PDB file of C-alpha atoms in Angstrom:
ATOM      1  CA  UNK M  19      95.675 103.890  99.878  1.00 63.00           C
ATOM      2  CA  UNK M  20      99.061 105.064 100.842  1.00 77.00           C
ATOM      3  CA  UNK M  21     101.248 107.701 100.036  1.00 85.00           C
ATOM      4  CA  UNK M  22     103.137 105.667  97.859  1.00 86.00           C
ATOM      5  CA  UNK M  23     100.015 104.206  95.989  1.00 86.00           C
ATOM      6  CA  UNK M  24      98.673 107.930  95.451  1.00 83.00           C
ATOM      7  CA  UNK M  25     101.797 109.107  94.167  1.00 88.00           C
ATOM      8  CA  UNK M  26     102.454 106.250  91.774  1.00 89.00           C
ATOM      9  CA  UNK M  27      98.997 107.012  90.341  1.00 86.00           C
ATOM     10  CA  UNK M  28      99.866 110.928  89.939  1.00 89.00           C
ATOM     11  CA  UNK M  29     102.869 109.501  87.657  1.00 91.00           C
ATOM     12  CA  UNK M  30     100.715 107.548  85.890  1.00 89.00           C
ATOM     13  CA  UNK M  31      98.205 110.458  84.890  1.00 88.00           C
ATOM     14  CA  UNK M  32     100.630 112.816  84.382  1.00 88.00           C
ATOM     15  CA  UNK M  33      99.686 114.522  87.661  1.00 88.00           C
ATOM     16  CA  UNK M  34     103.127 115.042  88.530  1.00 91.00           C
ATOM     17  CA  UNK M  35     106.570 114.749  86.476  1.00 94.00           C
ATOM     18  CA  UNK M  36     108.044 111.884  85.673  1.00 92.00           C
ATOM     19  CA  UNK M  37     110.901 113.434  86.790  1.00 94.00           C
ATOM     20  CA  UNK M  38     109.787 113.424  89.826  1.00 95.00           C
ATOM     21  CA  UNK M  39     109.208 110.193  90.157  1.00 95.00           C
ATOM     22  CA  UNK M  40     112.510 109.384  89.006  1.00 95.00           C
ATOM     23  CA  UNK M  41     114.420 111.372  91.987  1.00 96.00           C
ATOM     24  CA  UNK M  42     111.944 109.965  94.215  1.00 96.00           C
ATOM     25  CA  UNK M  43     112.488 106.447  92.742  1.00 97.00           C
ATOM     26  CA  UNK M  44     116.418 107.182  93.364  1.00 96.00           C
ATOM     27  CA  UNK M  45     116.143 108.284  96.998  1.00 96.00           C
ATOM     28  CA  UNK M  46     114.621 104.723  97.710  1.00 96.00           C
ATOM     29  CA  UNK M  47     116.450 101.493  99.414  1.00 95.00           C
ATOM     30  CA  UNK M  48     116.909  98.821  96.677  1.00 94.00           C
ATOM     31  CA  UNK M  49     114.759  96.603  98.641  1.00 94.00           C
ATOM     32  CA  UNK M  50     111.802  99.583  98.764  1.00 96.00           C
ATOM     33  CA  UNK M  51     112.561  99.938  94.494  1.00 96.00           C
ATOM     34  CA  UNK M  52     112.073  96.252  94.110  1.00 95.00           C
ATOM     35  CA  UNK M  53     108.579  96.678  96.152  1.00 95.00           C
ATOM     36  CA  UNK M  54     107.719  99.536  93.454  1.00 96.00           C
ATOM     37  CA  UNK M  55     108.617  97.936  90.775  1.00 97.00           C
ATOM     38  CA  UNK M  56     106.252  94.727  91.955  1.00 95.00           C
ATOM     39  CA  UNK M  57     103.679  97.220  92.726  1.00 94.00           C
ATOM     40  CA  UNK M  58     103.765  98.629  89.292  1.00 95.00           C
ATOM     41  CA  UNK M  59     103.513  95.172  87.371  1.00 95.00           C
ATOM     42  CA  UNK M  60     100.733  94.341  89.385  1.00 93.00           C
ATOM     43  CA  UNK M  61      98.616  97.059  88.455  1.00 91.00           C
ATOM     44  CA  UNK M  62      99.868  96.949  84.938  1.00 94.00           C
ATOM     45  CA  UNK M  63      98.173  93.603  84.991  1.00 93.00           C
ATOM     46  CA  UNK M  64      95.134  94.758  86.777  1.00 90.00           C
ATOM     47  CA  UNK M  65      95.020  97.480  84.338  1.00 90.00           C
ATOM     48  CA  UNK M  66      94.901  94.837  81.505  1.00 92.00           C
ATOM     49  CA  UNK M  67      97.782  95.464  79.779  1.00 94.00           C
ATOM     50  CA  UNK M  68      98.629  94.265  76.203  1.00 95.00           C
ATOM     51  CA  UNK M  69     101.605  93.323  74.045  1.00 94.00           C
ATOM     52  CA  UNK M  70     100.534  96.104  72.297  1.00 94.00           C
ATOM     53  CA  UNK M  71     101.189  98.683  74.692  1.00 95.00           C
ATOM     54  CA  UNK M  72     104.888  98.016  74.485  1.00 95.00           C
ATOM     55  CA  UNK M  73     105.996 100.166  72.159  1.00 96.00           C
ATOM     56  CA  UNK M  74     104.745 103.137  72.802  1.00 96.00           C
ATOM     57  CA  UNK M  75     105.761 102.618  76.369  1.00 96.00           C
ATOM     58  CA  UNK M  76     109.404 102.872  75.342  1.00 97.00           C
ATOM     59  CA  UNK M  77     108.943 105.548  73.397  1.00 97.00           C
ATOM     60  CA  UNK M  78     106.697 107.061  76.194  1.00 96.00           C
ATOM     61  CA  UNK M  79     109.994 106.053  78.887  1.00 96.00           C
ATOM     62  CA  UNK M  80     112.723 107.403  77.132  1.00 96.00           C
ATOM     63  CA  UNK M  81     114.189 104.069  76.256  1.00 97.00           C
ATOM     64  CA  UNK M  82     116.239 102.768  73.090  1.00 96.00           C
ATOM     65  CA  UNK M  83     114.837  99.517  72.027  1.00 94.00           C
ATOM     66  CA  UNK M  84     117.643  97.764  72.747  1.00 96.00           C
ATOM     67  CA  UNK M  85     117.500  98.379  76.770  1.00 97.00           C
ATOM     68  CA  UNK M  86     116.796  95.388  78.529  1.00 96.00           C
ATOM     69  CA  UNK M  87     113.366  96.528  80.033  1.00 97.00           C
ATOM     70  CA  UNK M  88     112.448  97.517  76.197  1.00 96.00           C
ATOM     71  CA  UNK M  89     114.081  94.027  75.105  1.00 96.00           C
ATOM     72  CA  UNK M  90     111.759  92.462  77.517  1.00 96.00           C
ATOM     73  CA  UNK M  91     108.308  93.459  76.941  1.00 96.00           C
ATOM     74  CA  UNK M  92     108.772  93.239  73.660  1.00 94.00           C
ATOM     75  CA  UNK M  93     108.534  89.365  73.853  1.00 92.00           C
ATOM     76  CA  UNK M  94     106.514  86.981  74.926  1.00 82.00           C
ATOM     77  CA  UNK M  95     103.634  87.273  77.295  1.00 92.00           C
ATOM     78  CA  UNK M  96     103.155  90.867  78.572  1.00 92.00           C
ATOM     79  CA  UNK M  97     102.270  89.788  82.404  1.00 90.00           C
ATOM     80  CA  UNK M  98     105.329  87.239  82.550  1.00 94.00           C
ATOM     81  CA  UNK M  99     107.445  89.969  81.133  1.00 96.00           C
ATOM     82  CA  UNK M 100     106.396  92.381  83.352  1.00 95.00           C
ATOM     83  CA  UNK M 101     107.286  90.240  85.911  1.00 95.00           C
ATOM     84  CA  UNK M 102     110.781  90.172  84.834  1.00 95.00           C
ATOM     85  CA  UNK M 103     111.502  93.781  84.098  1.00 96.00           C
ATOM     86  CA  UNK M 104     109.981  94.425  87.764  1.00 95.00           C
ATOM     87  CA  UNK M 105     112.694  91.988  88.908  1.00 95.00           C
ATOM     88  CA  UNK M 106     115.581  93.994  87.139  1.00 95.00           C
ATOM     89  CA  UNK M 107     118.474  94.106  89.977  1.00 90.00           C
ATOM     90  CA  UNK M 108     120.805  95.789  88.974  1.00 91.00           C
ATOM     91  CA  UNK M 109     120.549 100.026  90.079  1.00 89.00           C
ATOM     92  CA  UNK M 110     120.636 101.593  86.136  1.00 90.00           C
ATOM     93  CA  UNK M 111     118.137  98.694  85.012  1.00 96.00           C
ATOM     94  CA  UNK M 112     115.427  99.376  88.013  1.00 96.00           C
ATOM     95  CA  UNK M 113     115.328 103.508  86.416  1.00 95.00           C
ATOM     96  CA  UNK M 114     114.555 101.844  83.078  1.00 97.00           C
ATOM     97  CA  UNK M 115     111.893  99.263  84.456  1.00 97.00           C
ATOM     98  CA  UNK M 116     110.713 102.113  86.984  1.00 97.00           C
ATOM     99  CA  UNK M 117     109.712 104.398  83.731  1.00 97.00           C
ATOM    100  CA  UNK M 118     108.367 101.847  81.513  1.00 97.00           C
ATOM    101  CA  UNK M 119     106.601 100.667  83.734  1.00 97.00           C
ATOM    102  CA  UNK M 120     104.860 104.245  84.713  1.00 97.00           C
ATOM    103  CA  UNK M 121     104.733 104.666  80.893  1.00 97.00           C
ATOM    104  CA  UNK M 122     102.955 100.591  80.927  1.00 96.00           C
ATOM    105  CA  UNK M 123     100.630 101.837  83.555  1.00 95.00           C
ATOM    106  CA  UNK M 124      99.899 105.179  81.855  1.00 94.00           C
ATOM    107  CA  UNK M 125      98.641 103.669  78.924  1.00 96.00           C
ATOM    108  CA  UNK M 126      96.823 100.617  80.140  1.00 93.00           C
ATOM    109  CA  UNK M 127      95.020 102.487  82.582  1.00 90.00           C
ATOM    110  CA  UNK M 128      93.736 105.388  80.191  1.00 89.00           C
ATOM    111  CA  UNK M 129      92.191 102.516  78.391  1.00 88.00           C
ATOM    112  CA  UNK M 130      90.590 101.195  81.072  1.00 83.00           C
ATOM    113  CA  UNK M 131      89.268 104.258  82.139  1.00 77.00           C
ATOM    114  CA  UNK M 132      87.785 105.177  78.990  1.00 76.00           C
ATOM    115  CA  UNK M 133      86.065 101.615  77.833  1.00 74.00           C
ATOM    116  CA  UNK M 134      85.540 100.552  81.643  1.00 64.00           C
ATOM    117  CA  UNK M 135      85.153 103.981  83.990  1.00 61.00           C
ATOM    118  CA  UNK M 136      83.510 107.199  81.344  1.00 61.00           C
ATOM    119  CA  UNK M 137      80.492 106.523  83.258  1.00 64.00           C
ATOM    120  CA  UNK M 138      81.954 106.524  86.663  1.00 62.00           C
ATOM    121  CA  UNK M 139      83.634 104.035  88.834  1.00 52.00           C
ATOM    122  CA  UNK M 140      84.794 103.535  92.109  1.00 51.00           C
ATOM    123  CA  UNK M 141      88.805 103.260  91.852  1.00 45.00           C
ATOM    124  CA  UNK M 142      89.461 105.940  94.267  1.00 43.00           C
ATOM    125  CA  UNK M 143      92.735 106.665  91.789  1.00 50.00           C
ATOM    126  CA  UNK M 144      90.152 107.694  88.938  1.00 46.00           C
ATOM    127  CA  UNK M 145      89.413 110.583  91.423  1.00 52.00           C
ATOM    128  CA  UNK M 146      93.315 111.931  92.213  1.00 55.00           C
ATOM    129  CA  UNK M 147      92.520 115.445  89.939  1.00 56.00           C
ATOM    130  CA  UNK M 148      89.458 116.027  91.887  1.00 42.00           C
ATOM    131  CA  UNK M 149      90.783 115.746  95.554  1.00 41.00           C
TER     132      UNK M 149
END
């Protein structure tokens, strides 16, 4: 666990402000932001996201359907599209992916918490409000 991992997680239970997130996003290399947005999909995935989940993570993000990160994870397989948006290049795109992709990881995880984790679990990010 770094920094970086705990605060993604904070954004992701509404710990912090997306805004946050956003101007903390923004103050990043484009090189880090591509390793964030890789970071994200991944544990979208691990979080078992579905197709589902898309759109109420654009609504969640902030994004008109027709953005390309909403375009894309509205079609096809969810962990190939994630895979995609995370690979968004160019600076305006990488906000979008960076928030649906919080809003992805918001959702998916909440799940998993409640049909995996009620009883207890280990993920040391289940435990961020207690610490």
């Amino acid at each position: 666990m770094n920094e970086r991992d705990v605060l993604l997680n904070e954004l992701a239970q509404g710990l912090r402000p997306v805004s946050e997130g956003i101007e903390w996003f923004d103050s990043l290399g484009q090189e880090e932001q591509s390793e964030v947005l890789l970071f994200l999909r991944h544990h979208c995935v691990q979080a078992r996201a579905v197709a589902e989940d898309a759109p109420e993570s654009i609504r969640r993000a902030g994004l008109r359907p027709t953005h390309t990160p909403a375009v894309l994870i509205s079609r096809g397989r969810i962990d190939e599209q994630l895979g995609k948006i995370a690979g968004l290049a160019p600076l305006d795109e990488r906000r979008k992916a960076f928030r649906l992709l919080i809003a992805v990881l918001t959702i998916a995880d909440a799940r998993r918490r409640e049909r995996f984790c009620s009883g207890g679990c280990s993920h040391w990010w289940h435990r961020l409000s207690v610490v």
